[in-house]
Amino acid sequence: MKRRGVESLTHTKENLLNRIEECRNNMVTLAAENPLSSLTVVRVSSELDGLLNEYEKFFSI
């Protein structure tokens, strides 16, 4: 018998890690094409910060 809560938590963790990786890749691409201080790069950087904070809040030991 599987524990539904653990399965759901694992799925959520994997989803969040995928979102973090996508956002990080997006930021790297944008930073290669734009100044680091550009609004575009700063917005994506802030989004990545939020995702990392969410991960830390829910999955840190």
PDB file of N, CA, C and O in Angstrom:
ATOM      1  N   MET A   1       0.837  -1.186   0.000  1.00  0.00           N
ATOM      2  CA  MET A   1       0.000   0.000   0.000  1.00  0.00           C
ATOM      3  C   MET A   1       0.884   1.253   0.000  1.00  0.00           C
ATOM      4  O   MET A   1       1.730   1.427   0.864  1.00  0.00           O
ATOM      5  N   LYS A   2       0.698   2.116  -0.995  1.00  0.00           N
ATOM      6  CA  LYS A   2       1.494   3.341  -1.091  1.00  0.00           C
ATOM      7  C   LYS A   2       0.870   4.439  -0.240  1.00  0.00           C
ATOM      8  O   LYS A   2      -0.338   4.535  -0.127  1.00  0.00           O
ATOM      9  N   ARG A   3       1.738   5.244   0.308  1.00  0.00           N
ATOM     10  CA  ARG A   3       1.269   6.395   1.082  1.00  0.00           C
ATOM     11  C   ARG A   3       1.066   7.545   0.123  1.00  0.00           C
ATOM     12  O   ARG A   3       2.000   8.047  -0.470  1.00  0.00           O
ATOM     13  N   ARG A   4      -0.148   7.956  -0.014  1.00  0.00           N
ATOM     14  CA  ARG A   4      -0.497   8.978  -0.992  1.00  0.00           C
ATOM     15  C   ARG A   4       0.206  10.310  -0.711  1.00  0.00           C
ATOM     16  O   ARG A   4       0.635  10.988  -1.629  1.00  0.00           O
ATOM     17  N   GLY A   5       0.369  10.693   0.525  1.00  0.00           N
ATOM     18  CA  GLY A   5       1.017  11.952   0.867  1.00  0.00           C
ATOM     19  C   GLY A   5       2.464  11.995   0.426  1.00  0.00           C
ATOM     20  O   GLY A   5       2.940  12.984  -0.103  1.00  0.00           O
ATOM     21  N   VAL A   6       3.194  10.917   0.624  1.00  0.00           N
ATOM     22  CA  VAL A   6       4.600  10.853   0.238  1.00  0.00           C
ATOM     23  C   VAL A   6       4.711  10.885  -1.282  1.00  0.00           C
ATOM     24  O   VAL A   6       5.551  11.584  -1.839  1.00  0.00           O
ATOM     25  N   GLU A   7       3.852  10.141  -1.970  1.00  0.00           N
ATOM     26  CA  GLU A   7       3.865  10.130  -3.431  1.00  0.00           C
ATOM     27  C   GLU A   7       3.583  11.525  -3.976  1.00  0.00           C
ATOM     28  O   GLU A   7       4.250  11.997  -4.889  1.00  0.00           O
ATOM     29  N   SER A   8       2.614  12.204  -3.406  1.00  0.00           N
ATOM     30  CA  SER A   8       2.255  13.555  -3.830  1.00  0.00           C
ATOM     31  C   SER A   8       3.397  14.529  -3.567  1.00  0.00           C
ATOM     32  O   SER A   8       3.706  15.375  -4.392  1.00  0.00           O
ATOM     33  N   LEU A   9       4.037  14.403  -2.428  1.00  0.00           N
ATOM     34  CA  LEU A   9       5.144  15.278  -2.064  1.00  0.00           C
ATOM     35  C   LEU A   9       6.316  15.081  -3.020  1.00  0.00           C
ATOM     36  O   LEU A   9       6.928  16.047  -3.463  1.00  0.00           O
ATOM     37  N   THR A  10       6.597  13.842  -3.380  1.00  0.00           N
ATOM     38  CA  THR A  10       7.681  13.547  -4.312  1.00  0.00           C
ATOM     39  C   THR A  10       7.379  14.160  -5.670  1.00  0.00           C
ATOM     40  O   THR A  10       8.245  14.770  -6.294  1.00  0.00           O
ATOM     41  N   HIS A  11       6.149  14.012  -6.124  1.00  0.00           N
ATOM     42  CA  HIS A  11       5.753  14.583  -7.415  1.00  0.00           C
ATOM     43  C   HIS A  11       5.906  16.105  -7.374  1.00  0.00           C
ATOM     44  O   HIS A  11       6.420  16.708  -8.309  1.00  0.00           O
ATOM     45  N   THR A  12       5.489  16.722  -6.294  1.00  0.00           N
ATOM     46  CA  THR A  12       5.590  18.169  -6.144  1.00  0.00           C
ATOM     47  C   THR A  12       7.054  18.603  -6.129  1.00  0.00           C
ATOM     48  O   THR A  12       7.416  19.601  -6.747  1.00  0.00           O
ATOM     49  N   LYS A  13       7.901  17.845  -5.438  1.00  0.00           N
ATOM     50  CA  LYS A  13       9.320  18.181  -5.369  1.00  0.00           C
ATOM     51  C   LYS A  13       9.939  18.099  -6.753  1.00  0.00           C
ATOM     52  O   LYS A  13      10.684  18.996  -7.164  1.00  0.00           O
ATOM     53  N   GLU A  14       9.641  17.028  -7.494  1.00  0.00           N
ATOM     54  CA  GLU A  14      10.181  16.875  -8.842  1.00  0.00           C
ATOM     55  C   GLU A  14       9.695  18.005  -9.741  1.00  0.00           C
ATOM     56  O   GLU A  14      10.459  18.551 -10.539  1.00  0.00           O
ATOM     57  N   ASN A  15       8.427  18.367  -9.617  1.00  0.00           N
ATOM     58  CA  ASN A  15       7.851  19.451 -10.407  1.00  0.00           C
ATOM     59  C   ASN A  15       8.572  20.762 -10.108  1.00  0.00           C
ATOM     60  O   ASN A  15       8.939  21.493 -11.027  1.00  0.00           O
ATOM     61  N   LEU A  16       8.781  21.046  -8.837  1.00  0.00           N
ATOM     62  CA  LEU A  16       9.452  22.278  -8.444  1.00  0.00           C
ATOM     63  C   LEU A  16      10.895  22.297  -8.928  1.00  0.00           C
ATOM     64  O   LEU A  16      11.380  23.315  -9.439  1.00  0.00           O
ATOM     65  N   LEU A  17      11.591  21.170  -8.828  1.00  0.00           N
ATOM     66  CA  LEU A  17      12.970  21.103  -9.319  1.00  0.00           C
ATOM     67  C   LEU A  17      13.022  21.322 -10.832  1.00  0.00           C
ATOM     68  O   LEU A  17      13.934  21.994 -11.327  1.00  0.00           O
ATOM     69  N   ASN A  18      12.056  20.787 -11.550  1.00  0.00           N
ATOM     70  CA  ASN A  18      11.994  21.018 -13.006  1.00  0.00           C
ATOM     71  C   ASN A  18      11.758  22.489 -13.316  1.00  0.00           C
ATOM     72  O   ASN A  18      12.378  23.048 -14.230  1.00  0.00           O
ATOM     73  N   ARG A  19      10.874  23.126 -12.569  1.00  0.00           N
ATOM     74  CA  ARG A  19      10.605  24.556 -12.769  1.00  0.00           C
ATOM     75  C   ARG A  19      11.846  25.383 -12.468  1.00  0.00           C
ATOM     76  O   ARG A  19      12.151  26.348 -13.182  1.00  0.00           O
ATOM     77  N   ILE A  20      12.580  25.015 -11.415  1.00  0.00           N
ATOM     78  CA  ILE A  20      13.819  25.724 -11.063  1.00  0.00           C
ATOM     79  C   ILE A  20      14.833  25.590 -12.194  1.00  0.00           C
ATOM     80  O   ILE A  20      15.454  26.576 -12.607  1.00  0.00           O
ATOM     81  N   GLU A  21      14.989  24.390 -12.721  1.00  0.00           N
ATOM     82  CA  GLU A  21      15.962  24.156 -13.793  1.00  0.00           C
ATOM     83  C   GLU A  21      15.582  24.921 -15.060  1.00  0.00           C
ATOM     84  O   GLU A  21      16.441  25.533 -15.699  1.00  0.00           O
ATOM     85  N   GLU A  22      14.300  24.914 -15.414  1.00  0.00           N
ATOM     86  CA  GLU A  22      13.844  25.663 -16.587  1.00  0.00           C
ATOM     87  C   GLU A  22      14.094  27.159 -16.418  1.00  0.00           C
ATOM     88  O   GLU A  22      14.569  27.828 -17.348  1.00  0.00           O
ATOM     89  N   CYS A  23      13.790  27.676 -15.255  1.00  0.00           N
ATOM     90  CA  CYS A  23      13.968  29.099 -14.984  1.00  0.00           C
ATOM     91  C   CYS A  23      15.458  29.462 -15.004  1.00  0.00           C
ATOM     92  O   CYS A  23      15.851  30.483 -15.565  1.00  0.00           O
ATOM     93  N   ARG A  24      16.277  28.607 -14.429  1.00  0.00           N
ATOM     94  CA  ARG A  24      17.723  28.846 -14.415  1.00  0.00           C
ATOM     95  C   ARG A  24      18.272  28.872 -15.846  1.00  0.00           C
ATOM     96  O   ARG A  24      19.037  29.767 -16.211  1.00  0.00           O
ATOM     97  N   ASN A  25      17.862  27.904 -16.646  1.00  0.00           N
ATOM     98  CA  ASN A  25      18.311  27.874 -18.036  1.00  0.00           C
ATOM     99  C   ASN A  25      17.860  29.114 -18.795  1.00  0.00           C
ATOM    100  O   ASN A  25      18.620  29.683 -19.591  1.00  0.00           O
ATOM    101  N   ASN A  26      16.648  29.536 -18.560  1.00  0.00           N
ATOM    102  CA  ASN A  26      16.119  30.745 -19.188  1.00  0.00           C
ATOM    103  C   ASN A  26      16.944  31.961 -18.784  1.00  0.00           C
ATOM    104  O   ASN A  26      17.305  32.794 -19.620  1.00  0.00           O
ATOM    105  N   MET A  27      17.270  32.064 -17.495  1.00  0.00           N
ATOM    106  CA  MET A  27      18.048  33.201 -17.022  1.00  0.00           C
ATOM    107  C   MET A  27      19.447  33.217 -17.645  1.00  0.00           C
ATOM    108  O   MET A  27      19.940  34.266 -18.054  1.00  0.00           O
ATOM    109  N   VAL A  28      20.087  32.059 -17.747  1.00  0.00           N
ATOM    110  CA  VAL A  28      21.420  31.973 -18.338  1.00  0.00           C
ATOM    111  C   VAL A  28      21.373  32.432 -19.793  1.00  0.00           C
ATOM    112  O   VAL A  28      22.232  33.203 -20.247  1.00  0.00           O
ATOM    113  N   THR A  29      20.364  31.974 -20.523  1.00  0.00           N
ATOM    114  CA  THR A  29      20.221  32.375 -21.925  1.00  0.00           C
ATOM    115  C   THR A  29      20.010  33.877 -22.042  1.00  0.00           C
ATOM    116  O   THR A  29      20.658  34.547 -22.856  1.00  0.00           O
ATOM    117  N   LEU A  30      19.104  34.410 -21.239  1.00  0.00           N
ATOM    118  CA  LEU A  30      18.821  35.848 -21.287  1.00  0.00           C
ATOM    119  C   LEU A  30      20.038  36.666 -20.875  1.00  0.00           C
ATOM    120  O   LEU A  30      20.319  37.716 -21.465  1.00  0.00           O
ATOM    121  N   ALA A  31      20.784  36.187 -19.881  1.00  0.00           N
ATOM    122  CA  ALA A  31      21.965  36.918 -19.407  1.00  0.00           C
ATOM    123  C   ALA A  31      23.074  36.925 -20.461  1.00  0.00           C
ATOM    124  O   ALA A  31      23.879  37.855 -20.499  1.00  0.00           O
ATOM    125  N   ALA A  32      23.096  35.921 -21.308  1.00  0.00           N
ATOM    126  CA  ALA A  32      24.096  35.886 -22.381  1.00  0.00           C
ATOM    127  C   ALA A  32      23.748  36.871 -23.494  1.00  0.00           C
ATOM    128  O   ALA A  32      24.633  37.315 -24.226  1.00  0.00           O
ATOM    129  N   GLU A  33      22.472  37.231 -23.589  1.00  0.00           N
ATOM    130  CA  GLU A  33      22.003  38.104 -24.666  1.00  0.00           C
ATOM    131  C   GLU A  33      21.731  39.539 -24.217  1.00  0.00           C
ATOM    132  O   GLU A  33      21.536  40.416 -25.048  1.00  0.00           O
ATOM    133  N   ASN A  34      21.655  39.757 -22.904  1.00  0.00           N
ATOM    134  CA  ASN A  34      21.278  41.068 -22.361  1.00  0.00           C
ATOM    135  C   ASN A  34      22.204  41.437 -21.207  1.00  0.00           C
ATOM    136  O   ASN A  34      22.790  40.558 -20.577  1.00  0.00           O
ATOM    137  N   PRO A  35      22.281  42.728 -20.891  1.00  0.00           N
ATOM    138  CA  PRO A  35      23.039  43.113 -19.692  1.00  0.00           C
ATOM    139  C   PRO A  35      22.404  42.481 -18.445  1.00  0.00           C
ATOM    140  O   PRO A  35      21.181  42.307 -18.381  1.00  0.00           O
ATOM    141  N   LEU A  36      23.229  42.135 -17.475  1.00  0.00           N
ATOM    142  CA  LEU A  36      22.706  41.519 -16.251  1.00  0.00           C
ATOM    143  C   LEU A  36      21.722  42.424 -15.515  1.00  0.00           C
ATOM    144  O   LEU A  36      20.847  41.940 -14.805  1.00  0.00           O
ATOM    145  N   SER A  37      21.862  43.728 -15.705  1.00  0.00           N
ATOM    146  CA  SER A  37      20.972  44.666 -15.025  1.00  0.00           C
ATOM    147  C   SER A  37      19.696  44.953 -15.822  1.00  0.00           C
ATOM    148  O   SER A  37      18.865  45.742 -15.377  1.00  0.00           O
ATOM    149  N   SER A  38      19.520  44.298 -16.967  1.00  0.00           N
ATOM    150  CA  SER A  38      18.314  44.544 -17.763  1.00  0.00           C
ATOM    151  C   SER A  38      17.082  44.043 -17.017  1.00  0.00           C
ATOM    152  O   SER A  38      17.148  43.087 -16.231  1.00  0.00           O
ATOM    153  N   LEU A  39      15.983  44.699 -17.259  1.00  0.00           N
ATOM    154  CA  LEU A  39      14.728  44.350 -16.583  1.00  0.00           C
ATOM    155  C   LEU A  39      14.353  42.896 -16.848  1.00  0.00           C
ATOM    156  O   LEU A  39      13.885  42.190 -15.946  1.00  0.00           O
ATOM    157  N   THR A  40      14.605  42.425 -18.043  1.00  0.00           N
ATOM    158  CA  THR A  40      14.275  41.045 -18.405  1.00  0.00           C
ATOM    159  C   THR A  40      15.044  40.050 -17.540  1.00  0.00           C
ATOM    160  O   THR A  40      14.458  39.113 -16.988  1.00  0.00           O
ATOM    161  N   VAL A  41      16.340  40.243 -17.422  1.00  0.00           N
ATOM    162  CA  VAL A  41      17.170  39.335 -16.633  1.00  0.00           C
ATOM    163  C   VAL A  41      16.818  39.440 -15.156  1.00  0.00           C
ATOM    164  O   VAL A  41      16.703  38.423 -14.463  1.00  0.00           O
ATOM    165  N   VAL A  42      16.603  40.637 -14.677  1.00  0.00           N
ATOM    166  CA  VAL A  42      16.276  40.835 -13.261  1.00  0.00           C
ATOM    167  C   VAL A  42      14.947  40.170 -12.912  1.00  0.00           C
ATOM    168  O   VAL A  42      14.806  39.539 -11.856  1.00  0.00           O
ATOM    169  N   ARG A  43      13.969  40.269 -13.796  1.00  0.00           N
ATOM    170  CA  ARG A  43      12.671  39.631 -13.543  1.00  0.00           C
ATOM    171  C   ARG A  43      12.798  38.117 -13.450  1.00  0.00           C
ATOM    172  O   ARG A  43      12.241  37.488 -12.552  1.00  0.00           O
ATOM    173  N   VAL A  44      13.541  37.525 -14.373  1.00  0.00           N
ATOM    174  CA  VAL A  44      13.707  36.071 -14.347  1.00  0.00           C
ATOM    175  C   VAL A  44      14.538  35.657 -13.131  1.00  0.00           C
ATOM    176  O   VAL A  44      14.264  34.642 -12.499  1.00  0.00           O
ATOM    177  N   SER A  45      15.523  36.455 -12.776  1.00  0.00           N
ATOM    178  CA  SER A  45      16.325  36.186 -11.589  1.00  0.00           C
ATOM    179  C   SER A  45      15.454  36.214 -10.329  1.00  0.00           C
ATOM    180  O   SER A  45      15.579  35.355  -9.455  1.00  0.00           O
ATOM    181  N   SER A  46      14.549  37.173 -10.261  1.00  0.00           N
ATOM    182  CA  SER A  46      13.624  37.259  -9.122  1.00  0.00           C
ATOM    183  C   SER A  46      12.691  36.056  -9.084  1.00  0.00           C
ATOM    184  O   SER A  46      12.379  35.535  -8.005  1.00  0.00           O
ATOM    185  N   GLU A  47      12.243  35.621 -10.261  1.00  0.00           N
ATOM    186  CA  GLU A  47      11.391  34.432 -10.340  1.00  0.00           C
ATOM    187  C   GLU A  47      12.152  33.212  -9.823  1.00  0.00           C
ATOM    188  O   GLU A  47      11.619  32.405  -9.053  1.00  0.00           O
ATOM    189  N   LEU A  48      13.412  33.082 -10.242  1.00  0.00           N
ATOM    190  CA  LEU A  48      14.245  31.969  -9.780  1.00  0.00           C
ATOM    191  C   LEU A  48      14.446  32.038  -8.269  1.00  0.00           C
ATOM    192  O   LEU A  48      14.352  31.015  -7.581  1.00  0.00           O
ATOM    193  N   ASP A  49      14.697  33.217  -7.745  1.00  0.00           N
ATOM    194  CA  ASP A  49      14.831  33.384  -6.291  1.00  0.00           C
ATOM    195  C   ASP A  49      13.584  32.885  -5.573  1.00  0.00           C
ATOM    196  O   ASP A  49      13.675  32.200  -4.550  1.00  0.00           O
ATOM    197  N   GLY A  50      12.421  33.230  -6.103  1.00  0.00           N
ATOM    198  CA  GLY A  50      11.165  32.791  -5.490  1.00  0.00           C
ATOM    199  C   GLY A  50      11.021  31.277  -5.498  1.00  0.00           C
ATOM    200  O   GLY A  50      10.597  30.677  -4.498  1.00  0.00           O
ATOM    201  N   LEU A  51      11.382  30.658  -6.608  1.00  0.00           N
ATOM    202  CA  LEU A  51      11.308  29.197  -6.699  1.00  0.00           C
ATOM    203  C   LEU A  51      12.280  28.538  -5.728  1.00  0.00           C
ATOM    204  O   LEU A  51      11.945  27.551  -5.058  1.00  0.00           O
ATOM    205  N   LEU A  52      13.488  29.088  -5.632  1.00  0.00           N
ATOM    206  CA  LEU A  52      14.474  28.541  -4.692  1.00  0.00           C
ATOM    207  C   LEU A  52      14.028  28.722  -3.249  1.00  0.00           C
ATOM    208  O   LEU A  52      14.214  27.821  -2.415  1.00  0.00           O
ATOM    209  N   ASN A  53      13.424  29.853  -2.944  1.00  0.00           N
ATOM    210  CA  ASN A  53      12.895  30.076  -1.592  1.00  0.00           C
ATOM    211  C   ASN A  53      11.769  29.098  -1.279  1.00  0.00           C
ATOM    212  O   ASN A  53      11.663  28.588  -0.159  1.00  0.00           O
ATOM    213  N   GLU A  54      10.912  28.838  -2.271  1.00  0.00           N
ATOM    214  CA  GLU A  54       9.819  27.876  -2.096  1.00  0.00           C
ATOM    215  C   GLU A  54      10.389  26.486  -1.820  1.00  0.00           C
ATOM    216  O   GLU A  54       9.934  25.773  -0.925  1.00  0.00           O
ATOM    217  N   TYR A  55      11.408  26.095  -2.567  1.00  0.00           N
ATOM    218  CA  TYR A  55      12.053  24.796  -2.346  1.00  0.00           C
ATOM    219  C   TYR A  55      12.623  24.719  -0.936  1.00  0.00           C
ATOM    220  O   TYR A  55      12.424  23.741  -0.220  1.00  0.00           O
ATOM    221  N   GLU A  56      13.340  25.740  -0.548  1.00  0.00           N
ATOM    222  CA  GLU A  56      13.956  25.780   0.784  1.00  0.00           C
ATOM    223  C   GLU A  56      12.888  25.679   1.881  1.00  0.00           C
ATOM    224  O   GLU A  56      13.058  24.961   2.859  1.00  0.00           O
ATOM    225  N   LYS A  57      11.802  26.376   1.693  1.00  0.00           N
ATOM    226  CA  LYS A  57      10.718  26.383   2.699  1.00  0.00           C
ATOM    227  C   LYS A  57      10.107  25.001   2.883  1.00  0.00           C
ATOM    228  O   LYS A  57       9.850  24.585   4.004  1.00  0.00           O
ATOM    229  N   PHE A  58       9.876  24.307   1.800  1.00  0.00           N
ATOM    230  CA  PHE A  58       9.136  23.047   1.888  1.00  0.00           C
ATOM    231  C   PHE A  58       9.999  21.798   1.946  1.00  0.00           C
ATOM    232  O   PHE A  58       9.542  20.762   2.421  1.00  0.00           O
ATOM    233  N   PHE A  59      11.237  21.862   1.483  1.00  0.00           N
ATOM    234  CA  PHE A  59      12.005  20.643   1.358  1.00  0.00           C
ATOM    235  C   PHE A  59      13.336  20.644   2.090  1.00  0.00           C
ATOM    236  O   PHE A  59      14.093  19.679   1.973  1.00  0.00           O
ATOM    237  N   SER A  60      13.661  21.702   2.803  1.00  0.00           N
ATOM    238  CA  SER A  60      14.921  21.674   3.553  1.00  0.00           C
ATOM    239  C   SER A  60      14.721  20.868   4.840  1.00  0.00           C
ATOM    240  O   SER A  60      13.633  20.769   5.374  1.00  0.00           O
ATOM    241  N   ILE A  61      15.798  20.314   5.290  1.00  0.00           N
ATOM    242  CA  ILE A  61      15.729  19.463   6.500  1.00  0.00           C
ATOM    243  C   ILE A  61      15.921  20.303   7.728  1.00  0.00           C
ATOM    244  O   ILE A  61      16.605  21.227   7.794  1.00  0.00           O
TER     245      ILE A  61
END
